[in-house]
Amino acid sequence: MSSSSVQGPESPSELHARTVPGLHDEVLNVFRRHLPPPARVVDLGAGSGAWAARLVSQGYTLTAVERDATFYRFPDAPLIVADLNEPFSASLQGPFEGLTAIEVIEHLENPRAFLRECHKLLAPQGLMVLTTPNIENVPARLQFLATGSLRMFGRDPRFNDPTHITPIHTFMLERMLRDTGFQLVEHTFNQSRPTVTRPLNRFITRLVAPLLRGLKGGDCHIFVLRRQ
């Protein structure tokens, strides 16, 4: 594992964000509210560097972590090459005041091991923001009822990512957080309702929503965690 800065042809505004539209905007609002800049932050699963560029533009000091160095294209934050399925905390110069993992945990083999590594990287009372696809919203429940498959985790590659291997349910995540030394301080979503493109599905979703209990929300969870 090595540290390197990777040059790329794109400007920060041209970097591709591999998330649902608007997620970075909402996460940035949440992150700034809990941890205003300046602060030393590590971004795990940095992808192209689109989110790293957003944080640097806001005044944060950022270190990026990504397994595939060839995909990272933001030259203004150093890159640490590491596999998040393996112990990775020793490869970084911690502790950090903040940590972000945007649409990462659902790609990993062992969420508890990942959270323990994140705990090692953070300073006491350090902040972590974690996002992941919402499998508890109304269209996700209807899809599971009709097909037995999970929204964003199904077999059809047109609507699902085959690298999504670990669905995260809020109740089970709360148990993981207690086991790994984190406190949940805020739970919100990228938007209040999920995106449903087909008119018939949208009608059914709105018709059924008032009848269902429990968490619903938008397309993605946003969890704000505090290291204990």
PDB file of N, CA and C in Angstrom, residues 53-140:
ATOM      1  N   ALA A  53     -13.146  16.738  -3.776  1.00  0.00           N
ATOM      2  CA  ALA A  53     -13.075  18.098  -4.324  1.00  0.00           C
ATOM      3  C   ALA A  53     -14.068  19.017  -3.622  1.00  0.00           C
ATOM      4  N   ARG A  54     -15.257  18.499  -3.322  1.00  0.00           N
ATOM      5  CA  ARG A  54     -16.256  19.312  -2.629  1.00  0.00           C
ATOM      6  C   ARG A  54     -15.758  19.705  -1.242  1.00  0.00           C
ATOM      7  N   LEU A  55     -15.171  18.750  -0.529  1.00  0.00           N
ATOM      8  CA  LEU A  55     -14.708  19.039   0.832  1.00  0.00           C
ATOM      9  C   LEU A  55     -13.541  20.022   0.828  1.00  0.00           C
ATOM     10  N   VAL A  56     -12.602  19.835  -0.079  1.00  0.00           N
ATOM     11  CA  VAL A  56     -11.459  20.746  -0.157  1.00  0.00           C
ATOM     12  C   VAL A  56     -11.928  22.160  -0.489  1.00  0.00           C
ATOM     13  N   SER A  57     -12.908  22.277  -1.371  1.00  0.00           N
ATOM     14  CA  SER A  57     -13.424  23.599  -1.741  1.00  0.00           C
ATOM     15  C   SER A  57     -14.087  24.304  -0.566  1.00  0.00           C
ATOM     16  N   GLN A  58     -14.515  23.520   0.445  1.00  0.00           N
ATOM     17  CA  GLN A  58     -15.149  24.097   1.626  1.00  0.00           C
ATOM     18  C   GLN A  58     -14.156  24.437   2.732  1.00  0.00           C
ATOM     19  N   GLY A  59     -12.886  24.084   2.535  1.00  0.00           N
ATOM     20  CA  GLY A  59     -11.868  24.433   3.517  1.00  0.00           C
ATOM     21  C   GLY A  59     -11.398  23.295   4.396  1.00  0.00           C
ATOM     22  N   TYR A  60     -11.799  22.058   4.092  1.00  0.00           N
ATOM     23  CA  TYR A  60     -11.333  20.911   4.856  1.00  0.00           C
ATOM     24  C   TYR A  60      -9.969  20.445   4.317  1.00  0.00           C
ATOM     25  N   THR A  61      -9.154  19.886   5.202  1.00  0.00           N
ATOM     26  CA  THR A  61      -7.910  19.226   4.809  1.00  0.00           C
ATOM     27  C   THR A  61      -8.209  17.757   4.622  1.00  0.00           C
ATOM     28  N   LEU A  62      -7.999  17.245   3.422  1.00  0.00           N
ATOM     29  CA  LEU A  62      -8.538  15.936   3.086  1.00  0.00           C
ATOM     30  C   LEU A  62      -7.465  14.947   2.674  1.00  0.00           C
ATOM     31  N   THR A  63      -7.641  13.698   3.129  1.00  0.00           N
ATOM     32  CA  THR A  63      -6.899  12.550   2.634  1.00  0.00           C
ATOM     33  C   THR A  63      -7.912  11.586   2.031  1.00  0.00           C
ATOM     34  N   ALA A  64      -7.650  11.114   0.818  1.00  0.00           N
ATOM     35  CA  ALA A  64      -8.552  10.201   0.128  1.00  0.00           C
ATOM     36  C   ALA A  64      -8.009   8.779   0.190  1.00  0.00           C
ATOM     37  N   VAL A  65      -8.923   7.816   0.271  1.00  0.00           N
ATOM     38  CA  VAL A  65      -8.563   6.398   0.245  1.00  0.00           C
ATOM     39  C   VAL A  65      -9.387   5.727  -0.838  1.00  0.00           C
ATOM     40  N   GLU A  66      -8.706   5.014  -1.729  1.00  0.00           N
ATOM     41  CA  GLU A  66      -9.391   4.323  -2.827  1.00  0.00           C
ATOM     42  C   GLU A  66      -8.551   3.116  -3.236  1.00  0.00           C
ATOM     43  N   ARG A  67      -9.225   2.025  -3.554  1.00  0.00           N
ATOM     44  CA  ARG A  67      -8.506   0.815  -3.951  1.00  0.00           C
ATOM     45  C   ARG A  67      -7.915   0.932  -5.350  1.00  0.00           C
ATOM     46  N   ASP A  68      -8.632   1.592  -6.267  1.00  0.00           N
ATOM     47  CA  ASP A  68      -8.198   1.704  -7.653  1.00  0.00           C
ATOM     48  C   ASP A  68      -7.651   3.108  -7.899  1.00  0.00           C
ATOM     49  N   ALA A  69      -6.337   3.239  -7.891  1.00  0.00           N
ATOM     50  CA  ALA A  69      -5.708   4.552  -8.058  1.00  0.00           C
ATOM     51  C   ALA A  69      -5.945   5.136  -9.438  1.00  0.00           C
ATOM     52  N   THR A  70      -6.192   4.300 -10.443  1.00  0.00           N
ATOM     53  CA  THR A  70      -6.370   4.815 -11.792  1.00  0.00           C
ATOM     54  C   THR A  70      -7.678   5.572 -11.957  1.00  0.00           C
ATOM     55  N   PHE A  71      -8.638   5.359 -11.067  1.00  0.00           N
ATOM     56  CA  PHE A  71      -9.932   6.020 -11.179  1.00  0.00           C
ATOM     57  C   PHE A  71      -9.937   7.384 -10.490  1.00  0.00           C
ATOM     58  N   TYR A  72      -9.021   7.584  -9.549  1.00  0.00           N
ATOM     59  CA  TYR A  72      -8.980   8.821  -8.770  1.00  0.00           C
ATOM     60  C   TYR A  72      -8.363   9.935  -9.600  1.00  0.00           C
ATOM     61  N   ARG A  73      -9.062  11.086  -9.733  1.00  0.00           N
ATOM     62  CA  ARG A  73      -8.640  12.123 -10.661  1.00  0.00           C
ATOM     63  C   ARG A  73      -8.561  13.508 -10.033  1.00  0.00           C
ATOM     64  N   PHE A  74      -8.506  13.613  -8.712  1.00  0.00           N
ATOM     65  CA  PHE A  74      -8.456  14.929  -8.070  1.00  0.00           C
ATOM     66  C   PHE A  74      -7.050  15.167  -7.522  1.00  0.00           C
ATOM     67  N   PRO A  75      -6.277  16.090  -8.094  1.00  0.00           N
ATOM     68  CA  PRO A  75      -4.868  16.229  -7.726  1.00  0.00           C
ATOM     69  C   PRO A  75      -4.608  16.995  -6.434  1.00  0.00           C
ATOM     70  N   ASP A  76      -5.634  17.625  -5.855  1.00  0.00           N
ATOM     71  CA  ASP A  76      -5.404  18.521  -4.722  1.00  0.00           C
ATOM     72  C   ASP A  76      -5.609  17.872  -3.357  1.00  0.00           C
ATOM     73  N   ALA A  77      -5.775  16.562  -3.316  1.00  0.00           N
ATOM     74  CA  ALA A  77      -5.827  15.829  -2.051  1.00  0.00           C
ATOM     75  C   ALA A  77      -5.040  14.544  -2.227  1.00  0.00           C
ATOM     76  N   PRO A  78      -4.149  14.193  -1.300  1.00  0.00           N
ATOM     77  CA  PRO A  78      -3.340  12.981  -1.450  1.00  0.00           C
ATOM     78  C   PRO A  78      -4.199  11.721  -1.399  1.00  0.00           C
ATOM     79  N   LEU A  79      -3.758  10.729  -2.129  1.00  0.00           N
ATOM     80  CA  LEU A  79      -4.468   9.458  -2.200  1.00  0.00           C
ATOM     81  C   LEU A  79      -3.664   8.365  -1.502  1.00  0.00           C
ATOM     82  N   ILE A  80      -4.326   7.610  -0.645  1.00  0.00           N
ATOM     83  CA  ILE A  80      -3.775   6.389  -0.059  1.00  0.00           C
ATOM     84  C   ILE A  80      -4.468   5.213  -0.737  1.00  0.00           C
ATOM     85  N   VAL A  81      -3.692   4.320  -1.323  1.00  0.00           N
ATOM     86  CA  VAL A  81      -4.262   3.150  -1.990  1.00  0.00           C
ATOM     87  C   VAL A  81      -4.437   2.048  -0.953  1.00  0.00           C
ATOM     88  N   ALA A  82      -5.687   1.615  -0.748  1.00  0.00           N
ATOM     89  CA  ALA A  82      -5.966   0.587   0.256  1.00  0.00           C
ATOM     90  C   ALA A  82      -7.271  -0.112  -0.082  1.00  0.00           C
ATOM     91  N   ASP A  83      -7.346  -1.380   0.294  1.00  0.00           N
ATOM     92  CA  ASP A  83      -8.555  -2.184   0.127  1.00  0.00           C
ATOM     93  C   ASP A  83      -9.336  -2.122   1.432  1.00  0.00           C
ATOM     94  N   LEU A  84     -10.552  -1.603   1.396  1.00  0.00           N
ATOM     95  CA  LEU A  84     -11.353  -1.430   2.604  1.00  0.00           C
ATOM     96  C   LEU A  84     -11.910  -2.747   3.131  1.00  0.00           C
ATOM     97  N   ASN A  85     -11.740  -3.824   2.394  1.00  0.00           N
ATOM     98  CA  ASN A  85     -12.087  -5.152   2.905  1.00  0.00           C
ATOM     99  C   ASN A  85     -10.982  -5.733   3.792  1.00  0.00           C
ATOM    100  N   GLU A  86      -9.840  -5.064   3.808  1.00  0.00           N
ATOM    101  CA  GLU A  86      -8.708  -5.499   4.612  1.00  0.00           C
ATOM    102  C   GLU A  86      -8.442  -4.469   5.711  1.00  0.00           C
ATOM    103  N   PRO A  87      -7.637  -4.804   6.740  1.00  0.00           N
ATOM    104  CA  PRO A  87      -7.249  -3.784   7.726  1.00  0.00           C
ATOM    105  C   PRO A  87      -6.522  -2.635   7.028  1.00  0.00           C
ATOM    106  N   PHE A  88      -7.069  -1.432   7.162  1.00  0.00           N
ATOM    107  CA  PHE A  88      -6.514  -0.294   6.418  1.00  0.00           C
ATOM    108  C   PHE A  88      -6.101   0.876   7.298  1.00  0.00           C
ATOM    109  N   SER A  89      -6.479   0.876   8.569  1.00  0.00           N
ATOM    110  CA  SER A  89      -6.240   2.056   9.406  1.00  0.00           C
ATOM    111  C   SER A  89      -4.750   2.334   9.595  1.00  0.00           C
ATOM    112  N   ALA A  90      -3.919   1.290   9.643  1.00  0.00           N
ATOM    113  CA  ALA A  90      -2.492   1.493   9.866  1.00  0.00           C
ATOM    114  C   ALA A  90      -1.809   2.189   8.690  1.00  0.00           C
ATOM    115  N   SER A  91      -2.473   2.229   7.527  1.00  0.00           N
ATOM    116  CA  SER A  91      -1.888   2.864   6.355  1.00  0.00           C
ATOM    117  C   SER A  91      -2.051   4.380   6.364  1.00  0.00           C
ATOM    118  N   LEU A  92      -2.834   4.905   7.323  1.00  0.00           N
ATOM    119  CA  LEU A  92      -3.136   6.332   7.337  1.00  0.00           C
ATOM    120  C   LEU A  92      -2.548   7.004   8.560  1.00  0.00           C
ATOM    121  N   GLN A  93      -2.233   8.283   8.401  1.00  0.00           N
ATOM    122  CA  GLN A  93      -1.667   9.074   9.489  1.00  0.00           C
ATOM    123  C   GLN A  93      -2.796   9.731  10.276  1.00  0.00           C
ATOM    124  N   GLY A  94      -3.441   8.961  11.142  1.00  0.00           N
ATOM    125  CA  GLY A  94      -4.506   9.495  11.986  1.00  0.00           C
ATOM    126  C   GLY A  94      -3.943  10.104  13.250  1.00  0.00           C
ATOM    127  N   PRO A  95      -4.806  10.581  14.155  1.00  0.00           N
ATOM    128  CA  PRO A  95      -6.262  10.528  14.028  1.00  0.00           C
ATOM    129  C   PRO A  95      -6.816  11.682  13.206  1.00  0.00           C
ATOM    130  N   PHE A  96      -8.068  11.500  12.734  1.00  0.00           N
ATOM    131  CA  PHE A  96      -8.777  12.500  11.963  1.00  0.00           C
ATOM    132  C   PHE A  96      -9.960  13.011  12.772  1.00  0.00           C
ATOM    133  N   GLU A  97     -10.316  14.257  12.521  1.00  0.00           N
ATOM    134  CA  GLU A  97     -11.499  14.827  13.176  1.00  0.00           C
ATOM    135  C   GLU A  97     -12.781  14.353  12.511  1.00  0.00           C
ATOM    136  N   GLY A  98     -12.711  14.057  11.218  1.00  0.00           N
ATOM    137  CA  GLY A  98     -13.886  13.620  10.483  1.00  0.00           C
ATOM    138  C   GLY A  98     -13.559  12.507   9.514  1.00  0.00           C
ATOM    139  N   LEU A  99     -14.586  11.726   9.176  1.00  0.00           N
ATOM    140  CA  LEU A  99     -14.437  10.605   8.256  1.00  0.00           C
ATOM    141  C   LEU A  99     -15.722  10.498   7.453  1.00  0.00           C
ATOM    142  N   THR A 100     -15.603  10.288   6.149  1.00  0.00           N
ATOM    143  CA  THR A 100     -16.781  10.084   5.312  1.00  0.00           C
ATOM    144  C   THR A 100     -16.654   8.779   4.545  1.00  0.00           C
ATOM    145  N   ALA A 101     -17.783   8.116   4.368  1.00  0.00           N
ATOM    146  CA  ALA A 101     -17.863   6.880   3.578  1.00  0.00           C
ATOM    147  C   ALA A 101     -19.169   6.949   2.811  1.00  0.00           C
ATOM    148  N   ILE A 102     -19.112   7.538   1.609  1.00  0.00           N
ATOM    149  CA  ILE A 102     -20.303   7.811   0.812  1.00  0.00           C
ATOM    150  C   ILE A 102     -20.567   6.643  -0.134  1.00  0.00           C
ATOM    151  N   GLU A 103     -21.658   5.917   0.117  1.00  0.00           N
ATOM    152  CA  GLU A 103     -22.034   4.775  -0.719  1.00  0.00           C
ATOM    153  C   GLU A 103     -20.891   3.774  -0.827  1.00  0.00           C
ATOM    154  N   VAL A 104     -20.388   3.350   0.338  1.00  0.00           N
ATOM    155  CA  VAL A 104     -19.234   2.443   0.402  1.00  0.00           C
ATOM    156  C   VAL A 104     -19.581   1.137   1.104  1.00  0.00           C
ATOM    157  N   ILE A 105     -20.244   1.216   2.245  1.00  0.00           N
ATOM    158  CA  ILE A 105     -20.370   0.049   3.118  1.00  0.00           C
ATOM    159  C   ILE A 105     -21.125  -1.093   2.439  1.00  0.00           C
ATOM    160  N   GLU A 106     -22.040  -0.784   1.529  1.00  0.00           N
ATOM    161  CA  GLU A 106     -22.800  -1.835   0.843  1.00  0.00           C
ATOM    162  C   GLU A 106     -21.938  -2.635  -0.126  1.00  0.00           C
ATOM    163  N   HIS A 107     -20.736  -2.135  -0.425  1.00  0.00           N
ATOM    164  CA  HIS A 107     -19.805  -2.838  -1.312  1.00  0.00           C
ATOM    165  C   HIS A 107     -18.835  -3.743  -0.548  1.00  0.00           C
ATOM    166  N   LEU A 108     -18.898  -3.723   0.781  1.00  0.00           N
ATOM    167  CA  LEU A 108     -17.872  -4.383   1.592  1.00  0.00           C
ATOM    168  C   LEU A 108     -18.358  -5.711   2.155  1.00  0.00           C
ATOM    169  N   GLU A 109     -17.402  -6.577   2.458  1.00  0.00           N
ATOM    170  CA  GLU A 109     -17.720  -7.927   2.910  1.00  0.00           C
ATOM    171  C   GLU A 109     -18.103  -7.984   4.383  1.00  0.00           C
ATOM    172  N   ASN A 110     -17.544  -7.088   5.197  1.00  0.00           N
ATOM    173  CA  ASN A 110     -17.733  -7.186   6.645  1.00  0.00           C
ATOM    174  C   ASN A 110     -17.938  -5.790   7.235  1.00  0.00           C
ATOM    175  N   PRO A 111     -19.181  -5.328   7.392  1.00  0.00           N
ATOM    176  CA  PRO A 111     -19.424  -3.982   7.904  1.00  0.00           C
ATOM    177  C   PRO A 111     -18.851  -3.741   9.292  1.00  0.00           C
ATOM    178  N   ARG A 112     -18.919  -4.735  10.182  1.00  0.00           N
ATOM    179  CA  ARG A 112     -18.391  -4.538  11.533  1.00  0.00           C
ATOM    180  C   ARG A 112     -16.880  -4.314  11.518  1.00  0.00           C
ATOM    181  N   ALA A 113     -16.169  -5.102  10.724  1.00  0.00           N
ATOM    182  CA  ALA A 113     -14.722  -4.921  10.621  1.00  0.00           C
ATOM    183  C   ALA A 113     -14.407  -3.537  10.058  1.00  0.00           C
ATOM    184  N   PHE A 114     -15.174  -3.094   9.076  1.00  0.00           N
ATOM    185  CA  PHE A 114     -14.987  -1.764   8.507  1.00  0.00           C
ATOM    186  C   PHE A 114     -15.197  -0.685   9.560  1.00  0.00           C
ATOM    187  N   LEU A 115     -16.256  -0.779  10.347  1.00  0.00           N
ATOM    188  CA  LEU A 115     -16.531   0.217  11.379  1.00  0.00           C
ATOM    189  C   LEU A 115     -15.440   0.227  12.452  1.00  0.00           C
ATOM    190  N   ARG A 116     -14.902  -0.919  12.793  1.00  0.00           N
ATOM    191  CA  ARG A 116     -13.807  -0.956  13.778  1.00  0.00           C
ATOM    192  C   ARG A 116     -12.567  -0.235  13.248  1.00  0.00           C
ATOM    193  N   GLU A 117     -12.270  -0.416  11.961  1.00  0.00           N
ATOM    194  CA  GLU A 117     -11.144   0.298  11.367  1.00  0.00           C
ATOM    195  C   GLU A 117     -11.401   1.802  11.351  1.00  0.00           C
ATOM    196  N   CYS A 118     -12.626   2.205  11.053  1.00  0.00           N
ATOM    197  CA  CYS A 118     -12.983   3.625  11.079  1.00  0.00           C
ATOM    198  C   CYS A 118     -12.818   4.197  12.478  1.00  0.00           C
ATOM    199  N   HIS A 119     -13.211   3.439  13.487  1.00  0.00           N
ATOM    200  CA  HIS A 119     -13.073   3.877  14.879  1.00  0.00           C
ATOM    201  C   HIS A 119     -11.615   4.161  15.216  1.00  0.00           C
ATOM    202  N   LYS A 120     -10.709   3.325  14.717  1.00  0.00           N
ATOM    203  CA  LYS A 120      -9.279   3.521  14.984  1.00  0.00           C
ATOM    204  C   LYS A 120      -8.757   4.821  14.357  1.00  0.00           C
ATOM    205  N   LEU A 121      -9.345   5.240  13.253  1.00  0.00           N
ATOM    206  CA  LEU A 121      -8.859   6.416  12.541  1.00  0.00           C
ATOM    207  C   LEU A 121      -9.308   7.728  13.163  1.00  0.00           C
ATOM    208  N   LEU A 122     -10.411   7.712  13.900  1.00  0.00           N
ATOM    209  CA  LEU A 122     -10.993   8.946  14.399  1.00  0.00           C
ATOM    210  C   LEU A 122     -10.442   9.339  15.762  1.00  0.00           C
ATOM    211  N   ALA A 123     -10.319  10.640  15.972  1.00  0.00           N
ATOM    212  CA  ALA A 123      -9.999  11.170  17.290  1.00  0.00           C
ATOM    213  C   ALA A 123     -11.202  10.949  18.216  1.00  0.00           C
ATOM    214  N   PRO A 124     -11.002  10.957  19.542  1.00  0.00           N
ATOM    215  CA  PRO A 124     -12.143  10.868  20.456  1.00  0.00           C
ATOM    216  C   PRO A 124     -13.186  11.928  20.127  1.00  0.00           C
ATOM    217  N   GLN A 125     -14.440  11.503  20.069  1.00  0.00           N
ATOM    218  CA  GLN A 125     -15.574  12.345  19.694  1.00  0.00           C
ATOM    219  C   GLN A 125     -15.522  12.776  18.224  1.00  0.00           C
ATOM    220  N   GLY A 126     -14.672  12.114  17.426  1.00  0.00           N
ATOM    221  CA  GLY A 126     -14.626  12.399  15.999  1.00  0.00           C
ATOM    222  C   GLY A 126     -15.918  12.020  15.307  1.00  0.00           C
ATOM    223  N   LEU A 127     -16.168  12.650  14.163  1.00  0.00           N
ATOM    224  CA  LEU A 127     -17.434  12.511  13.447  1.00  0.00           C
ATOM    225  C   LEU A 127     -17.260  11.630  12.214  1.00  0.00           C
ATOM    226  N   MET A 128     -18.230  10.748  11.990  1.00  0.00           N
ATOM    227  CA  MET A 128     -18.251   9.930  10.779  1.00  0.00           C
ATOM    228  C   MET A 128     -19.601  10.091  10.103  1.00  0.00           C
ATOM    229  N   VAL A 129     -19.599  10.311   8.793  1.00  0.00           N
ATOM    230  CA  VAL A 129     -20.830  10.342   8.010  1.00  0.00           C
ATOM    231  C   VAL A 129     -20.803   9.169   7.040  1.00  0.00           C
ATOM    232  N   LEU A 130     -21.849   8.374   7.133  1.00  0.00           N
ATOM    233  CA  LEU A 130     -21.960   7.131   6.373  1.00  0.00           C
ATOM    234  C   LEU A 130     -23.259   7.167   5.579  1.00  0.00           C
ATOM    235  N   THR A 131     -23.201   6.868   4.284  1.00  0.00           N
ATOM    236  CA  THR A 131     -24.429   6.752   3.505  1.00  0.00           C
ATOM    237  C   THR A 131     -24.494   5.375   2.877  1.00  0.00           C
ATOM    238  N   THR A 132     -25.725   4.948   2.575  1.00  0.00           N
ATOM    239  CA  THR A 132     -25.933   3.633   1.977  1.00  0.00           C
ATOM    240  C   THR A 132     -27.333   3.581   1.380  1.00  0.00           C
ATOM    241  N   PRO A 133     -27.578   2.755   0.362  1.00  0.00           N
ATOM    242  CA  PRO A 133     -28.927   2.661  -0.208  1.00  0.00           C
ATOM    243  C   PRO A 133     -29.971   2.281   0.829  1.00  0.00           C
ATOM    244  N   ASN A 134     -31.154   2.878   0.692  1.00  0.00           N
ATOM    245  CA  ASN A 134     -32.251   2.658   1.624  1.00  0.00           C
ATOM    246  C   ASN A 134     -33.103   1.490   1.142  1.00  0.00           C
ATOM    247  N   ILE A 135     -33.045   0.366   1.862  1.00  0.00           N
ATOM    248  CA  ILE A 135     -33.859  -0.800   1.517  1.00  0.00           C
ATOM    249  C   ILE A 135     -35.142  -0.843   2.347  1.00  0.00           C
ATOM    250  N   GLU A 136     -35.439   0.257   3.065  1.00  0.00           N
ATOM    251  CA  GLU A 136     -36.614   0.305   3.928  1.00  0.00           C
ATOM    252  C   GLU A 136     -37.699   1.237   3.407  1.00  0.00           C
ATOM    253  N   ASN A 137     -37.447   1.938   2.292  1.00  0.00           N
ATOM    254  CA  ASN A 137     -38.471   2.847   1.792  1.00  0.00           C
ATOM    255  C   ASN A 137     -39.604   2.067   1.125  1.00  0.00           C
ATOM    256  N   VAL A 138     -40.639   2.780   0.717  1.00  0.00           N
ATOM    257  CA  VAL A 138     -41.849   2.111   0.234  1.00  0.00           C
ATOM    258  C   VAL A 138     -41.606   1.322  -1.059  1.00  0.00           C
ATOM    259  N   PRO A 139     -40.983   1.888  -2.091  1.00  0.00           N
ATOM    260  CA  PRO A 139     -40.758   1.068  -3.289  1.00  0.00           C
ATOM    261  C   PRO A 139     -39.866  -0.142  -3.036  1.00  0.00           C
ATOM    262  N   ALA A 140     -38.932  -0.028  -2.086  1.00  0.00           N
ATOM    263  CA  ALA A 140     -38.094  -1.181  -1.749  1.00  0.00           C
ATOM    264  C   ALA A 140     -38.931  -2.285  -1.109  1.00  0.00           C
TER     265      ALA A 140
END
